[in-house]
Amino acid sequence: MTYTPEIQEKEVTGATIWLTGLPSAGKTTIAYELAGRLRAEGHRVELLDGDEIREFLSAGLGFTREDRHTNVQRIGFVAELLASNGVKVLVPVIAPYADSRDAVRKRHQSEGTPYLEVHVATPVEVCSVRDVKGLYAKQAAGEISGLTGVDDPYEEPESPDLRIESHNQTVRESAAALHALLTERGLL
């Protein structure tokens, strides 16, 4: 007779936390701050950075509305897959169109996977001063076009789960507000 011990797994709740906002709004910075805190608390965390996704998962896609939608759906699929397996997935991705974000939320809902939409609501004037990647300067110089929030649309979420005004608080305060939301929703 072979003894097989019962394996009891701790109930781990995964969730997708999508941080949407303009370029240089602070999405990725807040996500990294929160990821560090969650990992320190023992949570399984993945961060799906928009730039990395474009390089590895969505290489070849441009910035047309259709390509942006495809990119967001790919990211949403990976996020839901990870979240449904107990991972806290932080997604600092612009996702400029409401219908694309809604499709990701619906996918999560149909799978029973928690999903939170966080709007990092930093005004374009502040983003253009931060200009982390030099995109606003390139757009102003006529070197690029189609910059989200400047000469390409950004549809702000009408009723996000949380709105963060990163220009009015520190990165740590922004991450703490998001941590509080996760706690309030029973996801920590």
Backbone as a ProteinNet text record, in pm:
[ID]
protein_1_A
[PRIMARY]
MTYTPEIQEKEVTGATIWLTGLPSAGKTTIAYELAGRLRAEGHRVELLDGDEIREFLSAGLGFTREDRHTNVQRIGFVAELLASNGVKVLVPVIAPYADSRDAVRKRHQSEGTPYLEVHVATPVEVCSVRDVKGLYAKQAAGEISGLTGVDDPYEEPESPDLRIESHNQTVRESAAALHALLTERGLL
[TERTIARY]
84.4	0	89.5	60.1	137	64	138.5	79.7	97	-12.7	-9.7	-65.6	19.9	-30.1	-124.8	-220.8	-313.2	-241	-251.8	-191.2	-301.5	-277.9	-375.7	-314.1	-374.2	-325.5	-402.3	-328.7	-389.6	-469	-586.7	-668.6	-599	-560	-490.5	-577.6	-609	-691.9	-604.6	-616.4	-548.4	-639.3	-584	-661.8	-578.4	-647.3	-581.8	-610.1	-504.1	-515.3	-459.5	-550.8	-511.7	-500.6	-379.6	-357.2	-355	-455.8	-466.9	-442.9	-391.1	-364.8	-273.8	-248.3	-165.7	-19.6	56.9	200.6	262.5	350.7	419.1	326.5	211.6	118.5	167.3	251.7	301.5	253.4	190.5	132.8	236.4	345.8	447.1	518.2	546.3	612.9	527.1	399	306.5	298.1	291	281.1	404.1	523.6	644.3	646.5	603.1	596.6	500.7	383.3	285.3	335.9	399.1	451.3	550.7	639.1	735.8	668.3	569	496.2	423.5	356.8	282.3	377	490	587.6	640.9	665.3	714.2	612.3	485.7	379.2	358.5	433.1	423.9	329.7	283	192.5	271.7	210.7	266.2	223.3	320	292.7	365.5	295.9	357.7	319.6	412.6	387.3	401.7	294.1	294.9	315	439.6	474.9	439.6	372.6	327.8	439.9	554.2	667.1	723	735	785.6	687.9	559.4	458.3	467.3	480.9	491	613.7	721.1	843.8	833.9	774.5	778.5	649.4	534.8	407.5	333.4	351.7	277.8	369.8	487.5	579.7	508.8	527.8	464	335.4	278.6	157.4	196.8	114.4	137	51.1	12.1	-64.7	-198.3	-249.6	-385.2	-482.3	-604.3	-705.1	-716.2	-716.9	-730.2	-610.7	-490.7	-371.3	-366.8	-407.1	-411.4	-511.6	-625.9	-727.2	-670.7	-605.1	-546	-442.8	-359.3	-257.9	-323.2	-425.7	-493.5	-559.9	-618.6	-682.5	-579.1	-464.1	-357.7	-311.6	-289.7	-246.2	-354.7	-480.7	-591.4	-601.5	-576.3	-579.9	-472.3	-349.1	-239	-265.9	-313.6	-342.5	-447.8	-554.3	-660.9	-609.4	-527.7	-471.2	-388.5	-302.7	-221.8	-308.4	-400	-484.5	-571.5	-619.6	-704	-624.3	-492.2	-405.2	-339	-405.4	-363.8	-259	-232.2	-130.4	-197.2	-136.3	-178	-105.5	-180.7	-122.6	-141.5	-31.3	-35.7	-7.7	-97.6	-90.4	-89.1	30.6	38.9	45.5	-71.5	-80.9	-184.5	-151.5	-238.8	-381	-396.7	-528.4	-622.9	-601.9	-671.6	-821.6	-871.4	-1012.1	-1097.5	-1208.6	-1298.4	-1350.3	-1382.3	-1438.1	-1335	-1208.4	-1103.9	-1091.6	-1092.2	-1084.8	-1208.6	-1325.3	-1449.4	-1446.3	-1389.9	-1380.1	-1292.1	-1184.2	-1096.8	-1171.9	-1242.9	-1320.6	-1423.6	-1494.4	-1596.2	-1534.9	-1417.6	-1349	-1321.6	-1272	-1245.4	-1374.5	-1479.9	-1608.3	-1659.8	-1649.4	-1701.2	-1622.2	-1496.7	-1413.6	-1418.4	-1487.4	-1495.6	-1365.8	-1286.6	-1156.9	-1168.2	-1125.1	-1131.6	-1051.3	-1110.6	-1048.8	-1076.8	-971.8	-986.4	-927	-1000.9	-950.7	-913.5	-789.6	-738.2	-698.2	-757.1	-723.9	-619.9	-500.3	-396.4	-419.9	-493.7	-549.5	-455.1	-346.5	-249.3	-274.8	-290.7	-318.1	-205.1	-242.7	-145.2	-33.5	-64.9	37.1	147	106.6	203.2	281.1	210.9	275.9	380.7	349	442.9	567.8	556.1	673.7	757.1	689.9	760.9	829.9	756.1	802.6	914.7	886.6	984.7	1056.1	984.1	1043.2	1070.3	1046	1069.7	964.6	850.6	747	680.8	654.2	587.4	678.6	808	903.4	910.9	912.6	916.8	790	676	548.8	548.1	594	597.3	692.2	797.8	895.3	851	735.6	685.5	752.8	828.6	899.2	807.4	703.3	606.6	465.6	370.9	230	155.5	34	-45.9	-15.3	26.3	56.1	-74.7	-98	-221.7	-239.7	-356.1	-390.5	-350	-271.7	-229.3	-292.6	-248	-309	-368.5	-393	-464.8	-552.4	-671.2	-764.3	-719.8	-763.3	-758.8	-895.8	-966.7	-1100.5	-1087	-1102.4	-1090.3	-1198.8	-1164.7	-1267	-1373.8	-1500.4	-1609	-1625.2	-1609.3	-1624.9	-1523.8	-1396.4	-1294	-1312.9	-1250.8	-1256.7	-1180.6	-1082.1	-1003.6	-948	-949.4	-885.8	-772.3	-652.7	-534.6	-487	-473.8	-418.1	-272.2	-187.4	-46.9	29.1	-21.2	45.7	18.1	-77.6	-113	-68.6	3.2	50.1	176.2	246.1	370.1	338.6	441.1	427.4	383.6	445.6	411.3	264.5	217.7	76.3	-16.5	20.7	-60.1	-69	45.9	48	-30.4	-23.1	-97.6	-248.4	-291.7	-434.9	-481.1	-398.4	-431	-428.8	-333.5	-326	-452.4	-495.8	-617.9	-739.6	-746	-857.1	-856	-737.4	-725.9	-771.4	-734	-774.8	-926.9	-980.4	-1125.8	-1206	-1153.6	-1223	-1197.4	-1121	-1093.5	-995.4	-907.2	-811.7	-673.2	-657	-528.6	-549.6
-117.5	0	124.6	214.3	337	449.7	522.3	636.8	761.8	828.2	953.6	1062.1	1152.3	1257.9	1350.8	1399.8	1497.9	1631.2	1688.2	1819.6	1923.1	2012.2	2117.9	2248.8	2302.4	2429.3	2542.3	2644.1	2764.3	2832.8	2878.8	2951.8	3084	3098.2	3219.2	3287.6	3412.2	3486	3568	3539.7	3620.7	3733.3	3828.1	3940.8	4014.5	4076.4	4165.9	4308.7	4386.3	4528.1	4605	4663.9	4733	4881.4	4936.8	5079.1	5145.8	5224.9	5294.7	5444	5509.8	5652.9	5692.4	5819.9	5874.4	5830.8	5842.5	5817.3	5910.4	5857.7	5931.6	5972.4	5906.4	5936.9	5883.7	5780.6	5720.1	5577.3	5519.7	5384.8	5280.1	5275	5173	5195.2	5318.9	5350.6	5306.3	5335.1	5293.3	5140.6	5077.4	4931	4866.3	4915.9	4858.9	4878.9	4993.6	5019.8	4921.9	4903.4	4810.9	4666.7	4629.5	4493.8	4460.7	4552.9	4532.3	4509.6	4588.6	4574.3	4440.2	4403.7	4276.6	4157.6	4162.2	4052.2	4041.3	4156.3	4156.5	4092.9	4100	4038.9	3892.3	3841.9	3700.7	3667.1	3767	3742.6	3707.9	3626.5	3598.7	3714.5	3780.1	3901.2	3894.8	3935.1	3956.1	4095	4160	4291.6	4279.1	4308.3	4301.6	4442.6	4477.2	4610.1	4624	4730.8	4752.5	4752.5	4812.7	4817.4	4677.3	4598	4461.4	4375.4	4392.3	4315.3	4347.9	4475.5	4514.5	4452.7	4439.6	4382.9	4231.9	4161.2	4015.6	3946.6	4000.8	3934.6	3997.6	4125.4	4195.9	4259.6	4202.7	4253.9	4251.9	4355.5	4361.8	4441.2	4465.2	4547.8	4694.4	4772.5	4915.7	4986	5106.8	5185.9	5230.7	5155.4	5182.6	5141.6	5184.7	5146.8	4993.5	4928	4781.6	4713.4	4761.9	4702.9	4727.7	4845.8	4874.1	4782.1	4759.8	4670.5	4528.2	4480.4	4346.6	4335.4	4435.6	4436.4	4426.3	4506.2	4505.7	4370.3	4310.4	4179.7	4072.2	4076.8	3980.2	3993.9	4117.1	4141.1	4094.2	4125.4	4083.7	3933.2	3861.3	3714.8	3660.1	3709.5	3663.2	3699.8	3821.2	3865.1	3775.3	3746.6	3661.7	3521.9	3468.7	3335.5	3330.1	3428.6	3433.8	3455.6	3551.7	3583.6	3465.5	3390.1	3275.4	3164.3	3178.4	3082.1	3141.7	3240.1	3291.4	3400	3459.3	3564.2	3701	3795	3935	3990.8	4030.3	4075.4	4226.4	4297.8	4443.5	4475.8	4554.2	4582.5	4734.1	4794.9	4938.3	4963.1	4962.7	4973.9	5081.4	5169.6	5281.6	5236.4	5141	5092.6	5210.7	5287.1	5413.9	5406.9	5291.4	5284.2	5209.4	5271.5	5213.8	5076.7	5058.8	4929.2	4816.9	4845.9	4745.5	4707.1	4807.6	4780	4704.3	4742.2	4673	4526.5	4498.2	4359.6	4276.8	4337	4266.6	4241.3	4342.8	4325.7	4213.9	4212.5	4109.3	3970.3	3958.5	3828.4	3780.5	3870.1	3835.5	3795.1	3874.2	3842.9	3706.5	3675.1	3547.2	3429.3	3453.6	3348.2	3349.4	3450	3461.3	3509.1	3583.5	3631.7	3779.7	3814.8	3955.3	4047.3	4162.4	4260.8	4399.2	4479.4	4617.2	4710.4	4815.6	4917.5	5040.4	5083.1	5198.9	5304.7	5421.9	5531.6	5620.4	5621.2	5711.6	5842.1	5930.3	6050.1	6169.7	6162.3	6270.4	6357.3	6488.5	6576.2	6571.3	6587.8	6582.5	6685	6800.3	6903	6850.8	6774.2	6716.8	6604.1	6520.5	6410.2	6462	6571	6623.7	6682.3	6727.7	6775.7	6655.9	6551.8	6430.4	6365.7	6347.7	6294.6	6191.2	6086.8	5983.3	5927.7	5906.8	5845.2	5946.5	6073.7	6176.2	6179.7	6115.3	6108	6242.9	6318	6447.7	6544.1	6539.6	6625.6	6586.3	6454.8	6408.4	6448.4	6439.4	6477.2	6626.4	6708.1	6853.4	6893.6	6815	6843.3	6787.6	6719.4	6663.6	6532.9	6473.9	6348.4	6226.6	6234.3	6124.9	6183.3	6100.3	6139.1	6020.9	6045.6	5939.4	5921	6027.6	6019.4	6024.9	5921.9	5911.1	6033.3	6092.4	6207.7	6340.8	6337.1	6461	6468.4	6381.7	6380.7	6243.5	6164.4	6037.9	6028.3	5969.3	5971.5	5891.6	5938.6	5861.3	5877	5767.3	5769	5735.6	5838.3	5818.4	5724.1	5638.1	5551.8	5636.4	5602.4	5677.7	5643.6	5515.7	5476.6	5367.3	5407.3	5309.7	5265.7	5155.5	5109.9	5205.4	5273.8	5371.3	5473.2	5598.5	5704.6	5760.7	5759.4	5809.9	5935.2	6043.5	6167.2	6173.2	6108.4	6090.1	6222.4	6324.5	6454.7	6524.2	6470.5	6530.6	6446.9	6336.4	6252.3	6178.7	6124.4	6052.5	5915.5	5852.9	5718.1	5623.1	5635.6	5549.3	5568.2	5691.2	5717.6	5658.1	5668.7	5612.3	5460	5396.5	5250.3	5209.9	5290.3	5260.5	5267.8	5363.1	5373.5	5249.8	5201.2	5080.6	4957.5	4950.8	4841.5	4840.6	4958.2	4969.7	4917.7	4948.3	4899.4	4746.2	4689	4542.1	4480.3	4542.6	4494.6	4504.5	4620.3	4644.6	4543.8	4504.2	4409.8	4263	4241.3	4104.4	4030.1	4101.6	4039.1	4021.5	4062.1	4043.4	3959.1
0	0	0	-87.1	-98.8	-27.7	51.6	121.3	36.3	11	-62.4	28.7	73.2	161.9	86.7	160	100.4	89.8	-24.1	-44.5	-27	65.4	86.5	39.6	-62.3	-113	-47.5	-13.9	41.3	-69.9	-37.9	-135.1	-168.1	-291.5	-335.2	-439.7	-414	-507.5	-600.6	-728.1	-826.8	-870.4	-939.7	-991	-1094.4	-1188	-1283.1	-1238.8	-1228.1	-1193.5	-1312.8	-1391.3	-1514.9	-1485.5	-1502.3	-1483.1	-1619.6	-1648	-1775.8	-1753.5	-1855.2	-1847.2	-1961.8	-1972.1	-2080	-2067.4	-2175.3	-2165.6	-2060.6	-1977.3	-1869.9	-1756.3	-1743.6	-1634.7	-1500.3	-1503.4	-1380	-1358.7	-1460.1	-1449.1	-1408.5	-1481.4	-1457.9	-1324.6	-1291.6	-1165.5	-1047.2	-1052.4	-946.5	-941.4	-1059.2	-1063.6	-999.8	-1029.3	-969.4	-818.2	-772.5	-628.1	-560.4	-619.7	-563.1	-570.6	-682.4	-698	-587.6	-556.5	-449.6	-315.4	-287.7	-160.8	-153.9	-263	-264.5	-251	-320	-308.8	-166.5	-103.7	34.3	128.7	93	173.2	137.6	40	4.5	-109.7	-182.2	-295.4	-421.2	-505.2	-638.1	-728	-789.9	-867.8	-1001.7	-1106.7	-1237.2	-1285.2	-1352.3	-1408.9	-1560.5	-1631.2	-1777.8	-1832.6	-1856.3	-1904.2	-2052.4	-2086.5	-2223.6	-2326	-2292.1	-2385.9	-2410	-2303.9	-2318.4	-2398.8	-2373.8	-2447.6	-2596.2	-2627.7	-2769.6	-2835	-2760	-2815.7	-2833.7	-2737.2	-2739	-2780.4	-2742.3	-2770.3	-2887.6	-2905.1	-3009.8	-3112.3	-3130.3	-3231.4	-3366.5	-3442.8	-3573.9	-3575	-3458.4	-3453.2	-3456.8	-3524.2	-3528.2	-3423.5	-3455.4	-3360.2	-3417.9	-3516	-3563.8	-3453.1	-3465.5	-3366.4	-3358.6	-3473.7	-3476.7	-3409.3	-3440	-3379	-3228.1	-3187.8	-3043.4	-2974.6	-3038.7	-2982.1	-2970.2	-3075.2	-3073.3	-2961.4	-2946.9	-2841.5	-2703.6	-2679.4	-2549.9	-2524.4	-2626.9	-2608.1	-2576.5	-2640.6	-2611.5	-2466.8	-2425.9	-2288.5	-2191.1	-2223.2	-2137.4	-2124.3	-2233.5	-2230.4	-2136.7	-2151.5	-2066.8	-1920.7	-1897.9	-1761.3	-1696.5	-1770.2	-1712.9	-1685.3	-1772.6	-1753.9	-1625.5	-1606.2	-1484.9	-1360.6	-1368.9	-1253.4	-1212.7	-1310.5	-1277.8	-1209.1	-1210.9	-1143.7	-1018.9	-960.7	-830.7	-830.3	-944.5	-953.8	-952.2	-881.4	-890	-1012.1	-1113.3	-1238.8	-1250.6	-1255	-1269.9	-1415.9	-1475.8	-1618.8	-1641.4	-1641.9	-1669.4	-1820.6	-1882.9	-2028.6	-2063.2	-2153.9	-2189.3	-2221.8	-2312.4	-2355.4	-2377.6	-2485.6	-2502.1	-2529.5	-2572.6	-2612.7	-2510.8	-2474	-2374	-2415.7	-2544.3	-2586.3	-2572.1	-2591.4	-2572.6	-2425.4	-2339	-2194.1	-2148.6	-2200.5	-2163.2	-2205.3	-2321.7	-2368.4	-2274.5	-2225.3	-2130.7	-2000	-1951.8	-1827.8	-1845.2	-1957.8	-1981.8	-1986.9	-2046.3	-2049	-1906.8	-1824	-1684.4	-1613.5	-1634	-1569.3	-1613	-1741.5	-1790.4	-1733.3	-1696.2	-1637.2	-1484.1	-1427.3	-1281.3	-1217.7	-1292.6	-1245.5	-1207.1	-1085.3	-1043.8	-1136	-1164.6	-1253.5	-1197.4	-1186.3	-1141	-1245.6	-1276.1	-1368.2	-1286.6	-1303.3	-1230.5	-1332	-1318.7	-1408.7	-1341.5	-1396.7	-1348.5	-1424.6	-1359.8	-1424.5	-1412.1	-1484	-1484	-1606.6	-1587.4	-1701.6	-1805.4	-1931.5	-2041.3	-2021.6	-1961.1	-1937.7	-1844.2	-1742.6	-1648.5	-1717.3	-1791.6	-1863.6	-1960.9	-2030.7	-2130	-2063.9	-1939.7	-1866.6	-1819.8	-1770	-1727.2	-1847.4	-1955.4	-2084.6	-2071.6	-1995.3	-1963	-2085.9	-2193.9	-2313.9	-2425.4	-2399.1	-2500.2	-2610.2	-2587.3	-2691	-2717.8	-2611.7	-2629.9	-2706.1	-2676.2	-2747.1	-2894.8	-2921.5	-3060.2	-3134.8	-3067.8	-3131.7	-3159.3	-3063.2	-3080.9	-3194.4	-3213.8	-3319.7	-3454.5	-3456.6	-3580.5	-3621.6	-3530.3	-3560.8	-3554.1	-3471.7	-3461.7	-3460	-3496.2	-3484.1	-3423.3	-3382.8	-3322	-3174.8	-3106.2	-2963.3	-2884.7	-2809	-2730.8	-2640.8	-2651.2	-2568.6	-2628	-2738.2	-2803.2	-2941.2	-3032.6	-3165.2	-3198.8	-3096.7	-3108.1	-2983.4	-2995.1	-2882.3	-2759.5	-2643.5	-2519.7	-2455.6	-2443.5	-2384.2	-2236	-2153.1	-2008.5	-1958.7	-1863.1	-1804.4	-1734.7	-1759.1	-1696.8	-1550	-1516.6	-1376.8	-1340.3	-1330	-1292.7	-1146.9	-1111.9	-973	-881.8	-938.8	-863.6	-961.8	-921.5	-1000.7	-915.2	-969.5	-899.1	-970.2	-895.5	-950.9	-907.6	-985.8	-946.8	-934	-996.2	-987.9	-854.5	-776.6	-647.2	-528.7	-553.1	-443.6	-484.6	-385.9	-414.6	-475.1	-530.8	-585.8	-474.3	-358.3	-244.5	-204.1	-202.9	-168	-274	-400.4	-508.4	-494.4	-470	-452.4	-328.1	-222.8	-99.6	-123.9	-205.3	-237.4	-313.4	-401.8	-478.5	-388.5	-297.5	-200.4	-114.1	-73.1	9	-68.5	-197.7	-279.8	-287.8	-307.4	-313.1	-180.2	-69.7	61.6	77.2	40.1	50.3	-32.4	-147.1	-235.7	-197.8	-90.1	-45.2	-132.5	-199.5	-291.4	-231.5	-104.8	-35.4	88.3
[MASK]
++++++++++++++++++++++++++++++++++++++++++++++++++++++++++++++++++++++++++++++++++++++++++++++++++++++++++++++++++++++++++++++++++++++++++++++++++++++++++++++++++++++++++++++++++++++++++++

